Coordinates of C-alpha atoms and ligand atoms in Angstrom, one line a residue:
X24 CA 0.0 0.0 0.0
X25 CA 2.9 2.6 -1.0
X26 CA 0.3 5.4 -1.2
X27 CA -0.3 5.3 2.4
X28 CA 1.1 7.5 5.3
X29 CA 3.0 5.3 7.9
X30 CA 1.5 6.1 11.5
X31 CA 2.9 4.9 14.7
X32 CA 1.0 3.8 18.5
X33 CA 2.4 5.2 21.3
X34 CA 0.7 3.3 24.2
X35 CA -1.4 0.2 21.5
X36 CA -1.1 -2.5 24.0
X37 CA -4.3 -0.3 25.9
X38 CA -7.8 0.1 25.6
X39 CA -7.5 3.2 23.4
X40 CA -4.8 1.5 21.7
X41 CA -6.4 -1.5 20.4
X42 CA -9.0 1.2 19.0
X43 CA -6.7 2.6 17.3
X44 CA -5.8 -0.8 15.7
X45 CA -9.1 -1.4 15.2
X46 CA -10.3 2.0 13.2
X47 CA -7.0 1.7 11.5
X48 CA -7.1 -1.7 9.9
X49 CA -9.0 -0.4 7.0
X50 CA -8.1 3.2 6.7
X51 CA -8.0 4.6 3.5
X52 CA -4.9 7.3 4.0
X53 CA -3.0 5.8 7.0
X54 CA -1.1 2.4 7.5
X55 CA 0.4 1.2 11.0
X56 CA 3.7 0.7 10.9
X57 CA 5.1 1.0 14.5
X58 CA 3.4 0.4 17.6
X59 CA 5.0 0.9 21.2
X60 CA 4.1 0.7 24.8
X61 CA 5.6 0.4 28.0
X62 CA 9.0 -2.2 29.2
X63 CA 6.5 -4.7 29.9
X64 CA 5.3 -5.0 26.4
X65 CA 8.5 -4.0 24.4
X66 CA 10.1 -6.8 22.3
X67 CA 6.9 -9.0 22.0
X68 CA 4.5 -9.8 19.6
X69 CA 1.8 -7.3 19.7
X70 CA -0.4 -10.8 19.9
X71 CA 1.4 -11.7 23.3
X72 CA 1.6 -8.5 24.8
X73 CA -1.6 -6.9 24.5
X74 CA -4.5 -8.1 26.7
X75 CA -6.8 -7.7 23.2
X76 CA -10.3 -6.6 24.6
X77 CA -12.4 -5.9 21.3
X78 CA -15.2 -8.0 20.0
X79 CA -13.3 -7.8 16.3
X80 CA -10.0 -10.5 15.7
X81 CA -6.5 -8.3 16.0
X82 CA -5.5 -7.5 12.7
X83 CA -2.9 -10.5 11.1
X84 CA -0.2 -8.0 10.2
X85 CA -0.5 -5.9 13.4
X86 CA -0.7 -9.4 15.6
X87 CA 2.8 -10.6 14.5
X88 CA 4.6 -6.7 14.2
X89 CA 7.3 -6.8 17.6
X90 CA 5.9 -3.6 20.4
X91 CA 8.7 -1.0 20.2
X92 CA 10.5 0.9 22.6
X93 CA 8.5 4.0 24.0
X94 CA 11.2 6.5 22.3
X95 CA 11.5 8.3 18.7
X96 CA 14.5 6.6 17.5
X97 CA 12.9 4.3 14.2
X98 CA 9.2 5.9 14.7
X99 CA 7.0 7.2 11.6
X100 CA 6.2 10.6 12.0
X101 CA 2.5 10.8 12.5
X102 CA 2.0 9.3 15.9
X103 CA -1.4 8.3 17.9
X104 CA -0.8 8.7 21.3
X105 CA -2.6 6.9 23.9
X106 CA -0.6 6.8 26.7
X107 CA -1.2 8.0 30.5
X108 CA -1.5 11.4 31.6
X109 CA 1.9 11.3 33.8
X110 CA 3.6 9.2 31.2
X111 CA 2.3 11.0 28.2
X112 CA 3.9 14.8 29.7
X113 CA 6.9 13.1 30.1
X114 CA 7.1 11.4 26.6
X115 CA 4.7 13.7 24.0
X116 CA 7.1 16.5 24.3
X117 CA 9.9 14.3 23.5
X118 CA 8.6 13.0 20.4
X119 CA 7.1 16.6 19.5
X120 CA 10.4 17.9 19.7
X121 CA 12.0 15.3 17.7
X122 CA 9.9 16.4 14.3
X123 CA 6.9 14.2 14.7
X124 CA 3.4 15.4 14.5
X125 CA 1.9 13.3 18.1
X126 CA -1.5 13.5 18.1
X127 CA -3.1 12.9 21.3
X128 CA -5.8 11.6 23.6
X129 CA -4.8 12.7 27.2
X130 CA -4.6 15.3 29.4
X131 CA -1.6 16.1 29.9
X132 CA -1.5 18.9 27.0
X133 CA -4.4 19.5 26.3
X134 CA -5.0 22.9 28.1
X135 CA -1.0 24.3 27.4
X136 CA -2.2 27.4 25.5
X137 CA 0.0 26.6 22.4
X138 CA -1.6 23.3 22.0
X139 CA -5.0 22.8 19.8
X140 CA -7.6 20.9 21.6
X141 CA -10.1 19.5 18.9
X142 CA -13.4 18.6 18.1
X143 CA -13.0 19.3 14.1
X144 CA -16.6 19.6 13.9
X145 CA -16.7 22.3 16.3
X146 CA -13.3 24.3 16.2
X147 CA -11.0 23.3 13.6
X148 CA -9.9 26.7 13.2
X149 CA -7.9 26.0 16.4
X150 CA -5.1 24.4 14.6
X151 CA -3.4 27.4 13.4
X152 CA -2.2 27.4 17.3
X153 CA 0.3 24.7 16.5
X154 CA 2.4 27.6 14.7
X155 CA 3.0 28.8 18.3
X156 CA 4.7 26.1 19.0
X157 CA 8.3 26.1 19.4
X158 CA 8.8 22.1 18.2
X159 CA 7.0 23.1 15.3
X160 CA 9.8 26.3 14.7
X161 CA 12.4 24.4 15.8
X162 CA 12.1 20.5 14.3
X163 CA 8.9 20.6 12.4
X164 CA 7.2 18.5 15.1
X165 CA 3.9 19.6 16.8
X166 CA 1.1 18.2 19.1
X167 CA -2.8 17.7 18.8
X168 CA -5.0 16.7 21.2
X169 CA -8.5 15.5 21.6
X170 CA -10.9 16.4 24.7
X171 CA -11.8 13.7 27.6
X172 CA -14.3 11.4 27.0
X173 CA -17.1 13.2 28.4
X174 CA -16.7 16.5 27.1
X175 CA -16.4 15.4 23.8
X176 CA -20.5 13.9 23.5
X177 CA -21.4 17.0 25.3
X178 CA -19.7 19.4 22.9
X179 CA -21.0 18.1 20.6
X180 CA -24.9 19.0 21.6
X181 CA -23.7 22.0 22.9
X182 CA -22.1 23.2 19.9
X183 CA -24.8 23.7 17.3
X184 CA -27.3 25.0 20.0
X185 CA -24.7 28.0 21.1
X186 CA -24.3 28.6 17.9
X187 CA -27.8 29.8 17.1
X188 CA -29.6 31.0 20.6
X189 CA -25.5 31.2 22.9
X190 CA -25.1 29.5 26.1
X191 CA -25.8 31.1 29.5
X192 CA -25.0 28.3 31.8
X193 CA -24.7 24.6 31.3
X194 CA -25.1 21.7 33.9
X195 CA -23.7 18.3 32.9
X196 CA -24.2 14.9 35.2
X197 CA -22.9 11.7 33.6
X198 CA -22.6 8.3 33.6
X199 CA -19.9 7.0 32.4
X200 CA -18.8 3.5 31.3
X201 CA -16.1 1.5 32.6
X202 CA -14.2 1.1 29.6
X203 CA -13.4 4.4 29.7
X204 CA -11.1 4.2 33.1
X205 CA -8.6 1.3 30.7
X206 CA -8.0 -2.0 31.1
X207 CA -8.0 -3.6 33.7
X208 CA -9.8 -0.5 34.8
X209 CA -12.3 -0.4 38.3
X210 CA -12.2 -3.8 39.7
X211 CA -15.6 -5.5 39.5
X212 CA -16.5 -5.6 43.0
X213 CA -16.1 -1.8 43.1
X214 CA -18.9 -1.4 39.9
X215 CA -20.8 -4.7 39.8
X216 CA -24.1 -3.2 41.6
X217 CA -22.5 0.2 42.1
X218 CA -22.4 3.9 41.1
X219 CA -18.9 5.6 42.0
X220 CA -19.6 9.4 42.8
X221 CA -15.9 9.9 41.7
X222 CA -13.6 10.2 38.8
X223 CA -10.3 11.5 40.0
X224 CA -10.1 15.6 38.1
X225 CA -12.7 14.5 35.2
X226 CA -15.2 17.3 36.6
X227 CA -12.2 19.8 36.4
X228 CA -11.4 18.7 32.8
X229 CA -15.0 18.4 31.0
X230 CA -15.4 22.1 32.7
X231 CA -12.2 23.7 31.4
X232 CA -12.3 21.8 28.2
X233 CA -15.9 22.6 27.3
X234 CA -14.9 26.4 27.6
X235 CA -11.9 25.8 25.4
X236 CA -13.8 23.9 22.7
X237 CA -16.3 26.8 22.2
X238 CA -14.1 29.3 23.1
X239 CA -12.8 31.8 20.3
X240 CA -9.4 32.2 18.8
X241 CA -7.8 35.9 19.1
X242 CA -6.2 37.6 16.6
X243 CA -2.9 37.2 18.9
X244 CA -3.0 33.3 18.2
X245 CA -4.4 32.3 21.8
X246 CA -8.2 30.7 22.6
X247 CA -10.5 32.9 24.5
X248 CA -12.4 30.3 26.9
X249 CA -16.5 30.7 25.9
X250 CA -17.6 32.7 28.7
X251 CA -21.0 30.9 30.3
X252 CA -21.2 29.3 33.1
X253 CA -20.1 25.6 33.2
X254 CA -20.8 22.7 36.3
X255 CA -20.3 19.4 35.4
X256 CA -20.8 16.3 38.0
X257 CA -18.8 12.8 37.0
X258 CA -20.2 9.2 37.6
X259 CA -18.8 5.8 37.3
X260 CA -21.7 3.2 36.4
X261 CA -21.9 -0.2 35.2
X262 CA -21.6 -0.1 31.2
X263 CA -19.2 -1.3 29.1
X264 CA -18.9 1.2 26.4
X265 CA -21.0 4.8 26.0
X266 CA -21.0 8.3 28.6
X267 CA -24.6 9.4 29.1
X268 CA -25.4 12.5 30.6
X269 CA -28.0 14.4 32.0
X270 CA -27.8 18.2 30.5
X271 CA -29.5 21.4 31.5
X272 CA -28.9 24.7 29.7
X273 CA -29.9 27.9 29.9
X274 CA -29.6 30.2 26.4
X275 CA -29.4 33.3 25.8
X276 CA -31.8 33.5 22.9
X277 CA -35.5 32.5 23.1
X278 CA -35.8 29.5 21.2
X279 CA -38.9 26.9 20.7
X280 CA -37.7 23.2 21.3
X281 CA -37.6 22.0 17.5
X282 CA -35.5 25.1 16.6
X283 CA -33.4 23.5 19.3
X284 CA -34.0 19.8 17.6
X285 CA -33.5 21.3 14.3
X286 CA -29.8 22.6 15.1
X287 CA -29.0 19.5 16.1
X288 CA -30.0 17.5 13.1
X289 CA -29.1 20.1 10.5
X290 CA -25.5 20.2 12.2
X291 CA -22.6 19.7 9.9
X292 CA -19.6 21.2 9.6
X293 CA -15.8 20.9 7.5
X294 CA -15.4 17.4 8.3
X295 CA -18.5 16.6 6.5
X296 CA -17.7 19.0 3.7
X297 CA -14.3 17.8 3.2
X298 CA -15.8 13.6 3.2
X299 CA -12.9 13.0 5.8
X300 CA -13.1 8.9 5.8
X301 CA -14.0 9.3 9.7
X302 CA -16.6 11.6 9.6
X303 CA -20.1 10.7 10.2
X304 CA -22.4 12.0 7.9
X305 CA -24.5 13.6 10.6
X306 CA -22.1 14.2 14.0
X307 CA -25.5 14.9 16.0
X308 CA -28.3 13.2 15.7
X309 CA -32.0 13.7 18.0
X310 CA -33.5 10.5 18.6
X311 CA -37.6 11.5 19.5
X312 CA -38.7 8.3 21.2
X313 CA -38.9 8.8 24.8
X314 CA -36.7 6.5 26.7
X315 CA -33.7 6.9 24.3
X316 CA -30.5 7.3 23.8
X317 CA -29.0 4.8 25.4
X318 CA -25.8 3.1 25.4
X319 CA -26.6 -0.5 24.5
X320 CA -29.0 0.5 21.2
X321 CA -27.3 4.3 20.6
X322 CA -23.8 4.2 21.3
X323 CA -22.3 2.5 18.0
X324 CA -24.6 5.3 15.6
X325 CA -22.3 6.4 13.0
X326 CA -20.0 4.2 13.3
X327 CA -19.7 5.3 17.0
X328 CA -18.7 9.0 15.4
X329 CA -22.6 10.5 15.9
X330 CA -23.4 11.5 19.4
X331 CA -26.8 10.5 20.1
X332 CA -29.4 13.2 21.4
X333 CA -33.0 13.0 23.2
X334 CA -35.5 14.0 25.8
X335 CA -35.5 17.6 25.2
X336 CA -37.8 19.1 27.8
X337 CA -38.0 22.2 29.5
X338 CA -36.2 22.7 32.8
X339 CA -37.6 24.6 35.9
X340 CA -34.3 25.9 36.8
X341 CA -32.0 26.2 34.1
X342 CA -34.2 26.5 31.0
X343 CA -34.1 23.3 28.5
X344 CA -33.0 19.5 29.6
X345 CA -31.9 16.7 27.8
X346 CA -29.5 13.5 27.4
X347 CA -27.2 12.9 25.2
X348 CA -24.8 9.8 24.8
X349 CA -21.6 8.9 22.5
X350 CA -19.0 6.4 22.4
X351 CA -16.3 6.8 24.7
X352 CA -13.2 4.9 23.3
X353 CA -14.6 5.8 19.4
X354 CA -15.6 9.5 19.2
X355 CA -14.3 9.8 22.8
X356 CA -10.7 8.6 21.8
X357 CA -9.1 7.0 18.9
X358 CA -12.0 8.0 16.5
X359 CA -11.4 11.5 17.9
X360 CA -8.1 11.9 17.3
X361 CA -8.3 9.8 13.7
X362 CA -10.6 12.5 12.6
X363 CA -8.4 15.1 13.7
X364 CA -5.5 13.7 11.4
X365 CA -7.7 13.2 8.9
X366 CA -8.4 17.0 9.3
X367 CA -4.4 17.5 9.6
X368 CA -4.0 16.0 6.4
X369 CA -6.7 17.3 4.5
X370 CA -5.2 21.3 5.7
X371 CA -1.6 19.9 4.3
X372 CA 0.5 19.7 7.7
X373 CA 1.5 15.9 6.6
X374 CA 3.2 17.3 3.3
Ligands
LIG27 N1 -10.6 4.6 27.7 C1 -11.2 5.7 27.3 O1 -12.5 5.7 27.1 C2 -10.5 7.0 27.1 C3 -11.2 8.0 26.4 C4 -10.5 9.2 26.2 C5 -9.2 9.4 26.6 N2 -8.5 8.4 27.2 C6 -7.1 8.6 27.6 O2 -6.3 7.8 26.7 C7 -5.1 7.4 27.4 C8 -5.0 5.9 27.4 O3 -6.2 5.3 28.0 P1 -6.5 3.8 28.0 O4 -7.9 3.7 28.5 O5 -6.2 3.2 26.7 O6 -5.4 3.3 29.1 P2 -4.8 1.8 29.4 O7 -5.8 0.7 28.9 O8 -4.4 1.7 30.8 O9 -3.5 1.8 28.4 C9 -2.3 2.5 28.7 C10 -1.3 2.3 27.7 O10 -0.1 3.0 28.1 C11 1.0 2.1 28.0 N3 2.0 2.5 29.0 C12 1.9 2.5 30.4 N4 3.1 3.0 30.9 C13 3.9 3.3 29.9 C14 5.3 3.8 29.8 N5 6.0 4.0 30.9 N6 5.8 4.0 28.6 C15 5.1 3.7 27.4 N7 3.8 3.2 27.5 C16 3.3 3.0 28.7 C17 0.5 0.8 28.3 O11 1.4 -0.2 27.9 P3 1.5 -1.7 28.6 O12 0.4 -2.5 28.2 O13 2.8 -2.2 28.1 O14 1.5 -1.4 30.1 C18 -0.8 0.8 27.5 O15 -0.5 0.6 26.2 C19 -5.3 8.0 28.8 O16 -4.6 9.2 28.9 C20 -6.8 8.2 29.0 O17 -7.1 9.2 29.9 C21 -9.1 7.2 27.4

């Protein structure tokens, strides 16, 4: 496949990474070549070392390719990183500054002020930060990130409704799946019959991030954070795969609820227009029957790309309520940050 772009996996032997293997077996533009993880892994078999948790086979050629050493030496240069927060500030930066483009699903740069944080539905014009970066001055190298799991599905609905009628205030409750803490994750006798109040800094995160996301980017180069006011509440729950959460907005337009409906569904954006292969054709879609979206029938829609939307209502505090789901590990994770290559490439910074 000579016409393809060699990509690399910094952290495959995980949860995220195995998505990653997954979305990439048959992409059209990019081709694993490299994969990498931590000294446990490093040496073996992909096969042997990874703990392979997805309901589709691993990939012939990627079960037989030997896991890498964590460092740049031999890497491609477009790297998918899904590695820990501690482990990925330690080790993005290095690869950054060695030339290659890392594009990444953790924390750990995610709010540096020079670094992109994308949803390329929502802000792709946020790329133009990685020209304040000094890898990219220095070795050609830059870094792109993707938001956490949960802000992602709830940008998503926010997005097209503070477009039209702008947000006032926003409160977010959700219920997230286990797959999105990795594998092995929380143990089973912690979730099995449980709800766990408590996900270490995701409230922090899905508040900052949100603001970033819909925030606006200055003529001097630098995101001003959307300025409404934001409270989100995190919960662990028994699911495999899918965040749900509970919404409540107020806006500062008057609007009726299928104008509200209606910029949902007509939502689309450059991804769509440019027919990136990992784009769904509708990133938001309103599902009208009254006990839905949820995770087991709704969290695969587009591909698991489309966050799913439903019981809009009004609210007697805020203004308007309503749920809305989306895969964690696809649009939360590797299908995020696919699409934002995919969005890299298409505005040329792979040439
Ligand atoms: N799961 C989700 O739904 C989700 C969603 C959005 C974002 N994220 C973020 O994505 C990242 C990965 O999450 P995950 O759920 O895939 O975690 P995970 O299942 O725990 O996988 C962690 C990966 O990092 C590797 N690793 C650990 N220590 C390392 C080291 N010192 N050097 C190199 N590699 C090392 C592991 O390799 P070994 O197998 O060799 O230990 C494994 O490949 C995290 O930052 C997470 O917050 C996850």
């Amino acid at each position: 496949m000579p016409n393809k772009l060699p990509v690399g996996i910094l952290g495959a032997t995980g949860i995220v990474g195995q998505r990653f293997i997954q979305m990439l077996e048959q992409h059209p533009w990019f081709e694993v070549t490299w994969l990498a993880a931590s000294d446990r892994s490093e040496g073996r078999p992909y096969a042997e070392a990874a703990r392979w948790r997805l309901k589709t086979p691993i990939p012939d050629r990627v079960a037989s390719m030997n896991v890498s050493p964590a460092t740049p030496d031999g890497a491609p240069k477009i790297i998918f990183a899904a590695l820990d927060a501690a482990i990925a500030r330690e080790l993005e930066p290095k690869f950054a500054e060695a030339g290659h483009a890392v594009v990444s699903n953790s924390s750990a740069l995610r709010m540096q002020s020079d670094v992109p944080l994308i949803i390329p539905e929502v802000n792709s014009d946020h790329v133009a930060l990685i020209e304040k970066q000094a890898w990219r001055r220095s070795s050609g190298g830059f870094a792109v990130t993707n938001p956490n799991c949960s802000a992602i599905g709830l940008v998503m609905a926010l997005a097209p409704i503070h477009r039209r009628f702008g947000l006032e205030s926003v409160m977010a409750v959700t219920m997230q799946a286990v797959s999105g803490a990795g594998y092995p994750g929380v143990a089973s006798l912690d979730i099995l019959g449980n709800v766990i109040p408590f996900i270490k800094n995701e409230e922090e995160k899905m508040e900052e991030e949100t603001q970033k996301l819909l925030g606006t980017l200055n003529d001097g180069g630098s995101v001003v954070p959307a300025p409404f006011a934001m409270s989100a509440q995190c919960n662990r729950v028994a699911v495999e795969d899918g965040h749900t959460e509970s919404v409540s907005v107020r806006l500062k337009k008057k609007a009726k609820a299928e104008e509200i409906v209606a910029a949902w569904n007509d939502f689309t954006a450059e991804p769509q227009q440019l027919r990136l292969p990992s784009a769904p054709d509708r990133p938001v879609v309103y599902i009208s029957a009254s006990d839905r979206p949820q995770p087991r029938f709704d969290c695969d829609l587009g591909g698991g790309m489309t966050a799913a939307v439903g019981r809009l209502r009004p609210c007697n505090v805020l203004e308007w309520k309503f749920t809305v789901l989306s895969h964690n590990t696809i649009r939360g994770a590797a299908g995020a940050a696919l699409l934002n290559a995919e969005l890299l490439k298409a505005k040329g910074y792979f040439s």
